[in-house]
Amino acid sequence: KQYGLNELRKMFLDFFESKDHLKMNSFSLVPHNDKSLLLINSGMAPLKPYFTGQEIPPRKRVTTCQKCIRTGDIENVGKTARHGTFFEMLGNFSFGDYFKNEAIAWSWEFFTEVVGLDPDRLYPSVYEEDDEAFDIWNKEIGIAPERIFRFGKADNFWEHGAGPCGPCSEIYYDRGEKYGCGEPGCTVGCECDRYIEVWNNVFTQFESDGNGNYTELEQKNIDTGMGLERLATIVQDVPSIFDVDTIKALRDKVCEIAHITYQEDANKDISIRLITDHIRSVTFMISDGIIPSNEGRGYVLRRLLRRAARHGRLLGVEGRFLATLSKTVIETSKDGYPELEEKKDYIFKLLTIEEDNFNKTIDQGLNILSELEEELNKSDGKVLSGEDAFKLYDTYGFPLDLTKEILEEKGFSVDEAGFNEAMNVQRQTARNARSTTNYMGADVTVYQQIDPSITSEFVGYDYLEYSSKI
Ligand code: ATP
Ligand code: MG
Ligand code: MG
Ligand code: MG
């Protein structure tokens, strides 16, 4: 049976509720009391205090579907079948309660009995030193030893800076030859999209101080994470996360706006998928109170938004289109995230302002960038000067990463040290003449008119706490 994405989310949460887990709502994308993280990037991130014992969890077993942003995957988006900057992570968690036996058995039960996946297509992996997990897969579940893969630290030891960590067991699904790279050694663990990693079961038994020192945690925990979009991809047997029912609806909308057809031009397809992904990130980020700025989370938002706008131009879209797309995001996701519907007017307004702002300068900026490229070609230069990059940033609103990315496509780079220097001069000037109305090109007052409470709070926060992170 073909289950929709929204249905699968519910099936997962209901399943773990039936195993005595407390169903909790997704936490905000903005971390709470956690300066080690700019944006929530996994289901366990907002639950850290429960893992470390700093806070008492409402129950020892919890299940969530957590909104996540991973800007680290930005280069993959549109190019692989399985990466988005935004995705939903399903998870079941044990705080000093059950451990490896139950976690493995339930993941198997969910896959084979609840959603009905073919067991012969599933391949577990374990950390190379974790014989305990190997034996559970082999003896309890009955998987042949040659179907269980042992991987090293890079793949099967979960660690994100300081905090709880431990060995993991990941479950892969073989989508068949048609998705393979065709290389002779292609098997589980290959970077291509045939054996797709779906579920990560982390056996959190250590606490890391971030400097390579591990201490055994008093209580052993379970932290699992499965991309809902990936689950839907294999259950619906579609080529990529961009073909999953709800996400395809969004992709279709992008095509409709651009008057193009999917799968007619490989480069355009990348832009279509990229916009489809980025508008999800942007819509969810705005609904969680993040506003565009040149620092911290606000910068991530602005960069994704402007990157999407530029790819819209590449597809021939003229004028504003992001607010229209966000409507589809809200329509297809409000089931799991009612806050989207509640904040929709605010989301439209903010998107409209930010996009209109960029639209005033984007075409001019792109023209100037083309001219600069030509000059570089003529002079046999390879590096755009920091001053030019700064001018594009300051006058035309091109985030440095956007300029870099456009130039890299043509084999050029940017003098980043020069850019930073120009930026510092600007910063100093702005600091000397600090005003509440304008900081580094972000017209704060415009956003304050939409919602004073949200904007004033977060601008200060971003600027003060996170200015060094980017
Ligand atoms: P990959 O190796 O495919 O990049 P990962 O090992 O980085 O994935 P984990 O950190 O183990 O991913 O996260 C747990 C699960 O979350 C993954 O098994 C996958 O299902 C999902 N996931 C991770 N990154 C993404 C992403 N960028 N887009 C969609 N789903 C993701
Ligand atoms: Mg990854
Ligand atoms: Mg991986
Ligand atoms: Mg993984």
Coordinates of N, CA and C and ligand atoms in Angstrom, one line a residue, residues 70 155-156 158 168 170 172 197 199-200 230, ligand 4:
R70 N 19.8 21.4 7.9 CA 21.2 21.1 7.8 C 21.8 21.8 6.7
D155 N 31.2 6.6 9.9 CA 29.8 6.4 9.6 C 29.0 5.9 10.8
N156 N 29.6 5.1 11.7 CA 28.7 4.5 12.7 C 29.1 4.9 14.2
W158 N 28.1 8.1 16.4 CA 27.4 9.4 16.3 C 27.9 10.4 17.3
C168 N 26.5 3.5 16.6 CA 25.1 3.4 16.0 C 25.0 2.3 15.1
E170 N 22.9 1.6 11.6 CA 22.1 2.3 10.6 C 21.4 1.3 9.7
Y172 N 19.9 0.5 6.0 CA 19.9 0.9 4.6 C 18.8 0.1 3.8
E197 N 20.5 5.3 3.0 CA 20.5 5.2 4.5 C 19.2 5.8 4.9
W199 N 17.6 4.9 8.4 CA 17.3 5.0 9.9 C 18.6 4.9 10.6
N200 N 18.9 5.8 11.5 CA 20.1 5.7 12.3 C 19.6 5.5 13.8
R230 N 12.8 10.4 3.4 CA 13.5 9.2 2.9 C 12.6 7.9 3.1
Ligands
MG4 MG 23.8 8.5 9.4

